[in-house]
Protein backbone atom coordinates (compact mmCIF):
# COMPACT_ATOMS: atom_id res chain seq x y z
CA UNK A 1 0.00 0.00 0.00
CA UNK A 2 1.46 3.34 -1.01
CA UNK A 3 1.83 5.84 1.80
CA UNK A 4 3.39 6.26 5.26
CA UNK A 5 2.72 4.41 8.48
CA UNK A 6 0.80 6.41 11.04
CA UNK A 7 3.73 6.01 13.42
CA UNK A 8 6.06 7.70 10.94
CA UNK A 9 3.56 10.52 10.42
CA UNK A 10 3.38 11.11 14.18
CA UNK A 11 7.19 11.04 14.45
CA UNK A 12 7.55 13.53 11.63
CA UNK A 13 4.74 15.92 12.56
CA UNK A 14 4.20 15.47 16.29
CA UNK A 15 0.68 16.25 17.50
CA UNK A 16 -1.95 15.87 14.79
CA UNK A 17 -4.83 18.36 14.47
CA UNK A 18 -7.95 17.15 16.26
CA UNK A 19 -10.12 16.66 13.18
CA UNK A 20 -7.39 14.85 11.28
CA UNK A 21 -6.81 12.47 14.19
CA UNK A 22 -10.56 11.81 14.54
CA UNK A 23 -10.89 11.18 10.80
CA UNK A 24 -8.06 8.65 10.84
CA UNK A 25 -9.57 6.98 13.90
CA UNK A 26 -12.91 6.75 12.09
CA UNK A 27 -11.29 5.08 9.10
CA UNK A 28 -9.49 2.58 11.35
CA UNK A 29 -12.81 1.87 13.06
CA UNK A 30 -14.32 1.17 9.63
CA UNK A 31 -11.56 -1.35 9.05
CA UNK A 32 -12.43 -3.01 12.37
CA UNK A 33 -16.12 -2.97 11.43
CA UNK A 34 -15.34 -4.77 8.16
CA UNK A 35 -13.11 -7.30 9.94
CA UNK A 36 -15.79 -7.97 12.55
CA UNK A 37 -18.34 -8.60 9.79
CA UNK A 38 -15.95 -11.36 8.66
CA UNK A 39 -15.72 -12.58 12.30
CA UNK A 40 -12.14 -11.39 12.66
CA UNK A 41 -10.52 -9.76 15.69
CA UNK A 42 -7.37 -7.84 14.72
CA UNK A 43 -5.66 -7.88 18.16
CA UNK A 44 -2.79 -5.57 17.20
CA UNK A 45 -4.18 -2.15 16.31
CA UNK A 46 -1.36 0.40 16.54
CA UNK A 47 0.18 3.21 14.46
CA UNK A 48 2.76 0.85 12.94
CA UNK A 49 -0.07 -1.21 11.47
CA UNK A 50 -1.85 1.71 9.83
CA UNK A 51 -0.72 3.20 6.52
CA UNK A 52 -2.12 6.54 5.37
CA UNK A 53 -2.17 6.88 1.59
CA UNK A 54 -1.25 10.12 -0.23
CA UNK A 55 -5.01 10.68 -0.61
CA UNK A 56 -5.43 10.58 3.18
CA UNK A 57 -7.06 7.14 3.39
CA UNK A 58 -6.04 5.07 6.42
CA UNK A 59 -5.51 1.36 5.79
CA UNK A 60 -5.44 -1.15 8.66
CA UNK A 61 -2.78 -3.79 7.94
CA UNK A 62 -1.01 -6.81 9.43
CA UNK A 63 -3.39 -9.60 10.43
CA UNK A 64 -0.57 -11.69 11.90
CA UNK A 65 -2.16 -11.86 15.37
CA UNK A 66 -5.77 -11.92 14.18
CA UNK A 67 -8.14 -14.62 15.35
CA UNK A 68 -11.65 -15.73 14.51
CA UNK A 69 -14.53 -14.45 16.64
CA UNK A 70 -17.58 -16.69 16.98
CA UNK A 71 -16.18 -19.57 14.93
CA UNK A 72 -18.84 -22.14 14.01
CA UNK A 73 -16.82 -25.26 13.34
CA UNK A 74 -15.73 -27.15 16.44
CA UNK A 75 -12.03 -27.39 15.55
CA UNK A 76 -11.86 -23.78 14.42
CA UNK A 77 -13.65 -22.63 17.54
CA UNK A 78 -11.25 -24.49 19.81
CA UNK A 79 -8.19 -23.04 18.09
CA UNK A 80 -9.69 -19.55 18.13
CA UNK A 81 -10.50 -19.83 21.82
CA UNK A 82 -6.86 -20.62 22.65
CA UNK A 83 -5.63 -17.67 20.58
CA UNK A 84 -8.12 -15.25 22.11
CA UNK A 85 -6.98 -16.23 25.62
CA UNK A 86 -3.31 -15.49 24.96
CA UNK A 87 -1.96 -12.12 26.06
CA UNK A 88 -1.18 -11.23 22.46
CA UNK A 89 -0.66 -7.72 21.19
CA UNK A 90 1.74 -4.83 21.67
CA UNK A 91 2.10 -3.69 25.32
CA UNK A 92 1.65 0.02 24.57
CA UNK A 93 -1.80 -0.61 23.04
CA UNK A 94 -3.09 -3.77 24.73
CA UNK A 95 -6.50 -3.83 26.42
CA UNK A 96 -6.56 -4.69 30.14
CA UNK A 97 -8.52 -7.91 29.61
CA UNK A 98 -6.09 -9.01 26.90
CA UNK A 99 -3.14 -8.28 29.20
CA UNK A 100 -4.76 -10.49 31.83
CA UNK A 101 -5.10 -13.33 29.33
CA UNK A 102 -8.89 -13.24 29.43
CA UNK A 103 -11.24 -14.02 26.56
CA UNK A 104 -11.57 -10.96 24.32
CA UNK A 105 -13.94 -9.50 21.78
CA UNK A 106 -14.06 -6.49 19.46
CA UNK A 107 -13.93 -4.12 22.44
CA UNK A 108 -10.26 -5.03 22.94
CA UNK A 109 -9.55 -3.75 19.42
CA UNK A 110 -11.47 -0.57 20.24
CA UNK A 111 -9.31 -0.01 23.33
CA UNK A 112 -6.22 -0.32 21.11
CA UNK A 113 -7.81 2.17 18.72
CA UNK A 114 -8.25 4.52 21.68
CA UNK A 115 -4.55 4.21 22.54
CA UNK A 116 -3.72 4.95 18.90
CA UNK A 117 -5.98 8.02 18.94
CA UNK A 118 -4.31 9.16 22.17
CA UNK A 119 -0.90 8.92 20.49
CA UNK A 120 -2.10 10.94 17.51
CA UNK A 121 -3.32 13.68 19.86
CA UNK A 122 -0.57 13.54 22.50
CA UNK A 123 2.45 12.55 20.41
CA UNK A 124 3.28 9.73 22.81
CA UNK A 125 1.85 6.42 24.00
CA UNK A 126 -0.39 6.51 27.10
CA UNK A 127 2.04 4.70 29.41
CA UNK A 128 5.81 4.47 29.72
CA UNK A 129 7.69 1.66 31.41
CA UNK A 130 11.01 -0.17 31.56
CA UNK A 131 9.66 -3.21 29.73
CA UNK A 132 6.56 -4.66 28.13
CA UNK A 133 5.39 -6.40 31.29
CA UNK A 134 5.53 -3.15 33.28
CA UNK A 135 3.56 -1.30 30.60
CA UNK A 136 0.92 -4.05 30.49
CA UNK A 137 0.59 -3.78 34.27
CA UNK A 138 -0.18 -0.07 33.90
CA UNK A 139 -2.92 -0.82 31.37
CA UNK A 140 -4.48 -3.18 33.92
CA UNK A 141 -4.11 -1.21 37.14
CA UNK A 142 -3.65 2.50 36.45
CA UNK A 143 -6.16 5.11 35.37
CA UNK A 144 -5.92 6.08 31.71
CA UNK A 145 -4.01 9.39 31.34
CA UNK A 146 -6.12 12.50 30.91
CA UNK A 147 -5.50 13.73 27.36
CA UNK A 148 -6.22 17.29 28.49
CA UNK A 149 -2.88 17.34 30.29
CA UNK A 150 -1.26 17.12 26.84
CA UNK A 151 -3.94 18.91 24.80
CA UNK A 152 -5.83 21.32 27.10
CA UNK A 153 -7.68 22.88 24.16
CA UNK A 154 -9.06 19.61 22.85
CA UNK A 155 -12.84 19.69 22.42
CA UNK A 156 -15.00 18.09 25.10
CA UNK A 157 -16.58 15.86 22.45
CA UNK A 158 -13.20 14.45 21.42
CA UNK A 159 -12.27 13.87 25.06
CA UNK A 160 -15.49 11.94 25.65
CA UNK A 161 -14.89 9.71 22.63
CA UNK A 162 -11.36 8.93 23.79
CA UNK A 163 -12.56 8.15 27.31
CA UNK A 164 -15.25 5.85 25.91
CA UNK A 165 -12.75 3.97 23.76
CA UNK A 166 -10.26 3.49 26.59
CA UNK A 167 -12.56 2.65 29.51
CA UNK A 168 -10.85 0.03 31.68
CA UNK A 169 -14.14 -1.80 32.11
CA UNK A 170 -15.00 -3.07 28.65
CA UNK A 171 -18.70 -2.92 29.48
CA UNK A 172 -18.30 0.86 29.49
CA UNK A 173 -16.61 1.02 26.07
CA UNK A 174 -18.32 1.18 22.73
CA UNK A 175 -20.11 -2.12 22.15
CA UNK A 176 -18.86 -2.34 18.57
CA UNK A 177 -16.98 -0.35 15.91
CA UNK A 178 -20.26 0.93 14.44
CA UNK A 179 -21.01 2.95 17.58
CA UNK A 180 -17.52 4.47 17.54
CA UNK A 181 -17.91 5.37 13.86
CA UNK A 182 -21.24 7.08 14.57
CA UNK A 183 -19.74 9.22 17.34
CA UNK A 184 -16.58 10.08 15.40
CA UNK A 185 -18.63 11.04 12.37
CA UNK A 186 -20.97 13.17 14.49
CA UNK A 187 -18.12 15.13 16.08
CA UNK A 188 -16.45 15.65 12.71
CA UNK A 189 -19.74 17.17 11.51
CA UNK A 190 -19.85 19.47 14.54
CA UNK A 191 -22.48 17.49 16.47
CA UNK A 192 -22.34 15.85 19.89
CA UNK A 193 -21.45 12.16 20.22
CA UNK A 194 -24.46 9.94 20.85
CA UNK A 195 -22.88 6.97 22.61
CA UNK A 196 -20.19 8.76 24.62
CA UNK A 197 -22.54 10.37 27.12
CA UNK A 198 -21.22 13.08 29.46
CA UNK A 199 -20.55 12.06 33.08
CA UNK A 200 -23.43 12.29 35.52
CA UNK A 201 -23.80 15.73 37.08
CA UNK A 202 -21.68 16.14 40.17
CA UNK A 203 -19.45 13.15 39.31
CA UNK A 204 -16.01 13.37 37.83
CA UNK A 205 -15.30 11.36 34.69
CA UNK A 206 -11.67 11.07 35.67
CA UNK A 207 -10.64 8.11 37.84
CA UNK A 208 -8.15 8.85 40.58
CA UNK A 209 -4.66 7.75 39.54
CA UNK A 210 -3.73 4.32 40.80
CA UNK A 211 -7.29 3.22 41.48
CA UNK A 212 -8.82 0.09 40.06
CA UNK A 213 -12.31 -1.37 40.04
CA UNK A 214 -11.21 -4.82 41.19
CA UNK A 215 -8.30 -6.97 42.33
CA UNK A 216 -5.16 -6.87 40.26
CA UNK A 217 -4.84 -9.96 38.13
CA UNK A 218 -1.59 -11.53 36.88
CA UNK A 219 -0.37 -10.15 33.58
CA UNK A 220 -0.26 -12.55 30.66
CA UNK A 221 -0.67 -15.58 32.87
CA UNK A 222 -1.98 -17.73 30.02
CA UNK A 223 0.35 -16.61 27.25
CA UNK A 224 3.07 -14.28 26.10
CA UNK A 225 3.25 -11.17 24.00
GROMACS .gro file of C-alpha atoms in nm:
model
  225
    1UNK     CA    1   0.000   0.000   0.000
    2UNK     CA    2   0.146   0.334  -0.101
    3UNK     CA    3   0.183   0.584   0.180
    4UNK     CA    4   0.339   0.626   0.526
    5UNK     CA    5   0.272   0.441   0.848
    6UNK     CA    6   0.080   0.641   1.104
    7UNK     CA    7   0.373   0.601   1.342
    8UNK     CA    8   0.606   0.770   1.094
    9UNK     CA    9   0.356   1.052   1.042
   10UNK     CA   10   0.338   1.111   1.418
   11UNK     CA   11   0.719   1.104   1.445
   12UNK     CA   12   0.755   1.353   1.163
   13UNK     CA   13   0.474   1.592   1.256
   14UNK     CA   14   0.420   1.547   1.629
   15UNK     CA   15   0.068   1.625   1.750
   16UNK     CA   16  -0.195   1.587   1.479
   17UNK     CA   17  -0.483   1.836   1.447
   18UNK     CA   18  -0.795   1.715   1.626
   19UNK     CA   19  -1.012   1.666   1.318
   20UNK     CA   20  -0.739   1.485   1.128
   21UNK     CA   21  -0.681   1.247   1.419
   22UNK     CA   22  -1.056   1.181   1.454
   23UNK     CA   23  -1.089   1.118   1.080
   24UNK     CA   24  -0.806   0.865   1.084
   25UNK     CA   25  -0.957   0.698   1.390
   26UNK     CA   26  -1.291   0.675   1.209
   27UNK     CA   27  -1.129   0.508   0.910
   28UNK     CA   28  -0.949   0.258   1.135
   29UNK     CA   29  -1.281   0.187   1.306
   30UNK     CA   30  -1.432   0.117   0.963
   31UNK     CA   31  -1.156  -0.135   0.905
   32UNK     CA   32  -1.243  -0.301   1.237
   33UNK     CA   33  -1.612  -0.297   1.143
   34UNK     CA   34  -1.534  -0.477   0.816
   35UNK     CA   35  -1.311  -0.730   0.994
   36UNK     CA   36  -1.579  -0.797   1.255
   37UNK     CA   37  -1.834  -0.860   0.979
   38UNK     CA   38  -1.595  -1.136   0.866
   39UNK     CA   39  -1.572  -1.258   1.230
   40UNK     CA   40  -1.214  -1.139   1.266
   41UNK     CA   41  -1.052  -0.976   1.569
   42UNK     CA   42  -0.737  -0.784   1.472
   43UNK     CA   43  -0.566  -0.788   1.816
   44UNK     CA   44  -0.279  -0.557   1.720
   45UNK     CA   45  -0.418  -0.215   1.631
   46UNK     CA   46  -0.136   0.040   1.654
   47UNK     CA   47   0.018   0.321   1.446
   48UNK     CA   48   0.276   0.085   1.294
   49UNK     CA   49  -0.007  -0.121   1.147
   50UNK     CA   50  -0.185   0.171   0.983
   51UNK     CA   51  -0.072   0.320   0.652
   52UNK     CA   52  -0.212   0.654   0.537
   53UNK     CA   53  -0.217   0.688   0.159
   54UNK     CA   54  -0.125   1.012  -0.023
   55UNK     CA   55  -0.501   1.068  -0.061
   56UNK     CA   56  -0.543   1.058   0.318
   57UNK     CA   57  -0.706   0.714   0.339
   58UNK     CA   58  -0.604   0.507   0.642
   59UNK     CA   59  -0.551   0.136   0.579
   60UNK     CA   60  -0.544  -0.115   0.866
   61UNK     CA   61  -0.278  -0.379   0.794
   62UNK     CA   62  -0.101  -0.681   0.943
   63UNK     CA   63  -0.339  -0.960   1.043
   64UNK     CA   64  -0.057  -1.169   1.190
   65UNK     CA   65  -0.216  -1.186   1.537
   66UNK     CA   66  -0.577  -1.192   1.418
   67UNK     CA   67  -0.814  -1.462   1.535
   68UNK     CA   68  -1.165  -1.573   1.451
   69UNK     CA   69  -1.453  -1.445   1.664
   70UNK     CA   70  -1.758  -1.669   1.698
   71UNK     CA   71  -1.618  -1.957   1.493
   72UNK     CA   72  -1.884  -2.214   1.401
   73UNK     CA   73  -1.682  -2.526   1.334
   74UNK     CA   74  -1.573  -2.715   1.644
   75UNK     CA   75  -1.203  -2.739   1.555
   76UNK     CA   76  -1.186  -2.378   1.442
   77UNK     CA   77  -1.365  -2.263   1.754
   78UNK     CA   78  -1.125  -2.449   1.981
   79UNK     CA   79  -0.819  -2.304   1.809
   80UNK     CA   80  -0.969  -1.955   1.813
   81UNK     CA   81  -1.050  -1.983   2.182
   82UNK     CA   82  -0.686  -2.062   2.265
   83UNK     CA   83  -0.563  -1.767   2.058
   84UNK     CA   84  -0.812  -1.525   2.211
   85UNK     CA   85  -0.698  -1.623   2.562
   86UNK     CA   86  -0.331  -1.549   2.496
   87UNK     CA   87  -0.196  -1.212   2.606
   88UNK     CA   88  -0.118  -1.123   2.246
   89UNK     CA   89  -0.066  -0.772   2.119
   90UNK     CA   90   0.174  -0.483   2.167
   91UNK     CA   91   0.210  -0.369   2.532
   92UNK     CA   92   0.165   0.002   2.457
   93UNK     CA   93  -0.180  -0.061   2.304
   94UNK     CA   94  -0.309  -0.377   2.473
   95UNK     CA   95  -0.650  -0.383   2.642
   96UNK     CA   96  -0.656  -0.469   3.014
   97UNK     CA   97  -0.852  -0.791   2.961
   98UNK     CA   98  -0.609  -0.901   2.690
   99UNK     CA   99  -0.314  -0.828   2.920
  100UNK     CA  100  -0.476  -1.049   3.183
  101UNK     CA  101  -0.510  -1.333   2.933
  102UNK     CA  102  -0.889  -1.324   2.943
  103UNK     CA  103  -1.124  -1.402   2.656
  104UNK     CA  104  -1.157  -1.096   2.432
  105UNK     CA  105  -1.394  -0.950   2.178
  106UNK     CA  106  -1.406  -0.649   1.946
  107UNK     CA  107  -1.393  -0.412   2.244
  108UNK     CA  108  -1.026  -0.503   2.294
  109UNK     CA  109  -0.955  -0.375   1.942
  110UNK     CA  110  -1.147  -0.057   2.024
  111UNK     CA  111  -0.931  -0.001   2.333
  112UNK     CA  112  -0.622  -0.032   2.111
  113UNK     CA  113  -0.781   0.217   1.872
  114UNK     CA  114  -0.825   0.452   2.168
  115UNK     CA  115  -0.455   0.421   2.254
  116UNK     CA  116  -0.372   0.495   1.890
  117UNK     CA  117  -0.598   0.802   1.894
  118UNK     CA  118  -0.431   0.916   2.217
  119UNK     CA  119  -0.090   0.892   2.049
  120UNK     CA  120  -0.210   1.094   1.751
  121UNK     CA  121  -0.332   1.368   1.986
  122UNK     CA  122  -0.057   1.354   2.250
  123UNK     CA  123   0.245   1.255   2.041
  124UNK     CA  124   0.328   0.973   2.281
  125UNK     CA  125   0.185   0.642   2.400
  126UNK     CA  126  -0.039   0.651   2.710
  127UNK     CA  127   0.204   0.470   2.941
  128UNK     CA  128   0.581   0.447   2.972
  129UNK     CA  129   0.769   0.166   3.141
  130UNK     CA  130   1.101  -0.017   3.156
  131UNK     CA  131   0.966  -0.321   2.973
  132UNK     CA  132   0.656  -0.466   2.813
  133UNK     CA  133   0.539  -0.640   3.129
  134UNK     CA  134   0.553  -0.315   3.328
  135UNK     CA  135   0.356  -0.130   3.060
  136UNK     CA  136   0.092  -0.405   3.049
  137UNK     CA  137   0.059  -0.378   3.427
  138UNK     CA  138  -0.018  -0.007   3.390
  139UNK     CA  139  -0.292  -0.082   3.137
  140UNK     CA  140  -0.448  -0.318   3.392
  141UNK     CA  141  -0.411  -0.121   3.714
  142UNK     CA  142  -0.365   0.250   3.645
  143UNK     CA  143  -0.616   0.511   3.537
  144UNK     CA  144  -0.592   0.608   3.171
  145UNK     CA  145  -0.401   0.939   3.134
  146UNK     CA  146  -0.612   1.250   3.091
  147UNK     CA  147  -0.550   1.373   2.736
  148UNK     CA  148  -0.622   1.729   2.849
  149UNK     CA  149  -0.288   1.734   3.029
  150UNK     CA  150  -0.126   1.712   2.684
  151UNK     CA  151  -0.394   1.891   2.480
  152UNK     CA  152  -0.583   2.132   2.710
  153UNK     CA  153  -0.768   2.288   2.416
  154UNK     CA  154  -0.906   1.961   2.285
  155UNK     CA  155  -1.284   1.969   2.242
  156UNK     CA  156  -1.500   1.809   2.510
  157UNK     CA  157  -1.658   1.586   2.245
  158UNK     CA  158  -1.320   1.445   2.142
  159UNK     CA  159  -1.227   1.387   2.506
  160UNK     CA  160  -1.549   1.194   2.565
  161UNK     CA  161  -1.489   0.971   2.263
  162UNK     CA  162  -1.136   0.893   2.379
  163UNK     CA  163  -1.256   0.815   2.731
  164UNK     CA  164  -1.525   0.585   2.591
  165UNK     CA  165  -1.275   0.397   2.376
  166UNK     CA  166  -1.026   0.349   2.659
  167UNK     CA  167  -1.256   0.265   2.951
  168UNK     CA  168  -1.085   0.003   3.168
  169UNK     CA  169  -1.414  -0.180   3.211
  170UNK     CA  170  -1.500  -0.307   2.865
  171UNK     CA  171  -1.870  -0.292   2.948
  172UNK     CA  172  -1.830   0.086   2.949
  173UNK     CA  173  -1.661   0.102   2.607
  174UNK     CA  174  -1.832   0.118   2.273
  175UNK     CA  175  -2.011  -0.212   2.215
  176UNK     CA  176  -1.886  -0.234   1.857
  177UNK     CA  177  -1.698  -0.035   1.591
  178UNK     CA  178  -2.026   0.093   1.444
  179UNK     CA  179  -2.101   0.295   1.758
  180UNK     CA  180  -1.752   0.447   1.754
  181UNK     CA  181  -1.791   0.537   1.386
  182UNK     CA  182  -2.124   0.708   1.457
  183UNK     CA  183  -1.974   0.922   1.734
  184UNK     CA  184  -1.658   1.008   1.540
  185UNK     CA  185  -1.863   1.104   1.237
  186UNK     CA  186  -2.097   1.317   1.449
  187UNK     CA  187  -1.812   1.513   1.608
  188UNK     CA  188  -1.645   1.565   1.271
  189UNK     CA  189  -1.974   1.717   1.151
  190UNK     CA  190  -1.985   1.947   1.454
  191UNK     CA  191  -2.248   1.749   1.647
  192UNK     CA  192  -2.234   1.585   1.989
  193UNK     CA  193  -2.145   1.216   2.022
  194UNK     CA  194  -2.446   0.994   2.085
  195UNK     CA  195  -2.288   0.697   2.261
  196UNK     CA  196  -2.019   0.876   2.462
  197UNK     CA  197  -2.254   1.037   2.712
  198UNK     CA  198  -2.122   1.308   2.946
  199UNK     CA  199  -2.055   1.206   3.308
  200UNK     CA  200  -2.343   1.229   3.552
  201UNK     CA  201  -2.380   1.573   3.708
  202UNK     CA  202  -2.168   1.614   4.017
  203UNK     CA  203  -1.945   1.315   3.931
  204UNK     CA  204  -1.601   1.337   3.783
  205UNK     CA  205  -1.530   1.136   3.469
  206UNK     CA  206  -1.167   1.107   3.567
  207UNK     CA  207  -1.064   0.811   3.784
  208UNK     CA  208  -0.815   0.885   4.058
  209UNK     CA  209  -0.466   0.775   3.954
  210UNK     CA  210  -0.373   0.432   4.080
  211UNK     CA  211  -0.729   0.322   4.148
  212UNK     CA  212  -0.882   0.009   4.006
  213UNK     CA  213  -1.231  -0.137   4.004
  214UNK     CA  214  -1.121  -0.482   4.119
  215UNK     CA  215  -0.830  -0.697   4.233
  216UNK     CA  216  -0.516  -0.687   4.026
  217UNK     CA  217  -0.484  -0.996   3.813
  218UNK     CA  218  -0.159  -1.153   3.688
  219UNK     CA  219  -0.037  -1.015   3.358
  220UNK     CA  220  -0.026  -1.255   3.066
  221UNK     CA  221  -0.067  -1.558   3.287
  222UNK     CA  222  -0.198  -1.773   3.002
  223UNK     CA  223   0.035  -1.661   2.725
  224UNK     CA  224   0.307  -1.428   2.610
  225UNK     CA  225   0.325  -1.117   2.400
   0.00000   0.00000   0.00000
